[in-house]
Short mmCIF file of C-alpha atoms in Angstrom, two decimals:
data_model
loop_
_atom_site.label_atom_id
_atom_site.label_comp_id
_atom_site.label_asym_id
_atom_site.label_seq_id
_atom_site.Cartn_x
_atom_site.Cartn_y
_atom_site.Cartn_z
CA MET F 284 283.93 -1.79 -48.14
CA PRO F 285 280.95 -2.45 -45.73
CA ASP F 286 277.68 -4.33 -46.72
CA THR F 287 274.81 -1.52 -47.78
CA PRO F 288 272.28 -3.14 -45.08
CA TYR F 289 274.91 -2.17 -42.80
CA LEU F 290 275.49 1.34 -44.08
CA LEU F 291 271.65 2.02 -44.01
CA ALA F 292 271.41 1.05 -40.85
CA ALA F 293 274.29 3.40 -40.08
CA VAL F 294 272.25 6.37 -41.32
CA ALA F 295 269.08 4.97 -40.13
CA VAL F 296 270.46 5.90 -36.90
CA SER F 297 272.63 8.38 -36.88
CA THR F 298 269.16 10.06 -38.23
CA ALA F 299 267.32 9.05 -35.53
CA ILE F 300 270.04 10.55 -32.91
CA THR F 301 269.92 13.92 -34.94
CA TRP F 302 266.01 14.28 -34.91
CA ALA F 303 266.08 13.21 -31.44
CA LEU F 304 268.61 15.53 -30.46
CA ARG F 305 267.03 18.39 -32.05
CA ALA F 306 263.51 17.29 -30.62
CA LEU F 307 264.43 17.61 -27.25
CA PRO F 308 264.90 21.07 -26.26
CA PHE F 309 261.86 22.01 -27.90
CA ALA F 310 260.20 18.96 -25.56
CA ALA F 311 261.65 19.57 -22.72
CA LEU F 312 260.66 23.20 -22.52
CA ALA F 313 257.27 22.75 -23.35
CA PRO F 314 256.38 21.98 -18.99
CA LEU F 315 258.65 24.86 -18.20
CA ARG F 316 256.57 27.47 -20.41
CA ALA F 317 253.88 27.61 -17.54
CA SER F 318 256.76 27.71 -14.86
CA ALA F 319 256.51 30.88 -12.25
CA THR F 320 260.09 30.86 -11.90
CA VAL F 321 260.54 30.39 -16.08
CA GLN F 322 258.43 33.34 -16.39
CA TYR F 323 260.24 35.36 -13.77
CA LEU F 324 263.86 34.72 -15.26
CA SER F 325 262.14 35.48 -18.80
CA THR F 326 261.50 39.18 -17.63
CA ARG F 327 265.13 39.26 -15.46
CA MET F 328 267.45 37.71 -17.38
CA PRO F 329 268.43 40.11 -20.32
CA ALA F 330 269.02 43.14 -17.59
CA GLY F 331 271.08 40.30 -15.62
CA VAL F 332 272.77 39.32 -18.70
CA MET F 333 273.49 43.02 -19.77
CA VAL F 334 275.32 43.56 -16.53
CA ILE F 335 277.55 40.24 -16.80
CA LEU F 336 278.58 41.47 -20.04
CA LEU F 337 279.51 44.88 -19.32
CA ALA F 338 281.45 43.51 -15.89
CA TYR F 339 283.50 41.04 -18.42
CA CYS F 340 284.00 43.21 -21.27
CA LEU F 341 285.39 46.36 -18.93
CA ARG F 342 287.06 44.20 -16.60
CA ASP F 343 290.43 44.84 -18.18
CA LEU F 344 289.85 48.61 -19.02
CA PRO F 345 293.77 50.56 -19.14
CA VAL F 346 291.63 53.81 -17.14
CA THR F 347 295.29 55.47 -17.76
CA GLN F 348 295.44 55.48 -21.12
CA SER F 349 293.17 57.50 -23.60
CA ARG F 350 292.28 54.42 -25.57
CA VAL F 351 289.49 53.52 -22.84
CA ILE F 352 287.63 56.30 -24.30
CA ALA F 353 285.97 54.28 -27.26
CA PRO F 354 284.33 52.07 -24.93
CA LEU F 355 283.05 54.33 -22.61
CA ALA F 356 281.43 56.08 -25.17
CA ALA F 357 279.89 53.52 -26.77
CA LEU F 358 278.62 52.60 -22.93
CA ALA F 359 277.08 55.50 -22.92
CA VAL F 360 275.53 55.73 -26.82
CA THR F 361 274.46 52.47 -25.52
CA ILE F 362 272.57 53.46 -22.24
CA GLY F 363 271.38 56.45 -24.14
CA LEU F 364 269.84 55.31 -26.76
CA HIS F 365 268.21 52.19 -24.25
CA LEU F 366 266.55 54.88 -22.30
CA TRP F 367 265.35 56.86 -24.97
CA ARG F 368 263.84 54.60 -27.47
CA ARG F 369 263.73 50.98 -25.56
CA ASN F 370 264.96 49.71 -27.74
CA ALA F 371 267.42 46.58 -26.91
CA LEU F 372 268.70 45.79 -30.69
CA LEU F 373 269.00 50.03 -31.44
CA SER F 374 270.75 50.27 -28.55
CA ILE F 375 273.58 47.44 -29.08
CA LEU F 376 273.70 48.27 -32.58
CA GLY F 377 274.09 51.89 -31.91
CA GLY F 378 277.35 51.27 -29.26
CA THR F 379 278.66 48.61 -31.70
CA VAL F 380 279.03 51.09 -34.13
CA VAL F 381 280.43 54.11 -32.01
CA HIS F 382 282.89 51.04 -30.67
CA VAL F 383 284.10 50.15 -33.90
CA ILE F 384 284.49 53.52 -35.75
CA LEU F 385 286.22 55.00 -32.39
CA ALA F 386 288.65 51.88 -32.03
CA SER F 387 289.45 51.21 -35.26
CA THR F 388 290.09 55.30 -36.63
CA VAL F 389 290.25 57.55 -33.51
CA PHE F 390 291.75 55.37 -30.87
CA ALA F 391 293.69 52.87 -33.55
CA HIS F 392 297.13 51.70 -31.40
#
């Protein structure tokens, strides 16, 4: 069994490393908040991320099968809700609910 001072030193080093790793992102982001590039990206990235997710999710869609209706209906609901309410959370949740309902009931394999 290791000595008590050794165990205390190991716990202290682990604590210091954990604290530093958790504080590092906040310290690194502080100077970036005033950056024009970061401000530009903060307005453009949500749409960019959604386009990337759309391409990823629809890349292997079997367009010749009837189960294509569930994701396309969910996509239409998501777009419609977003254009109507301009609320990303509502749009994503609405589209997800439509997809889960259609994929698990109507168009289940």
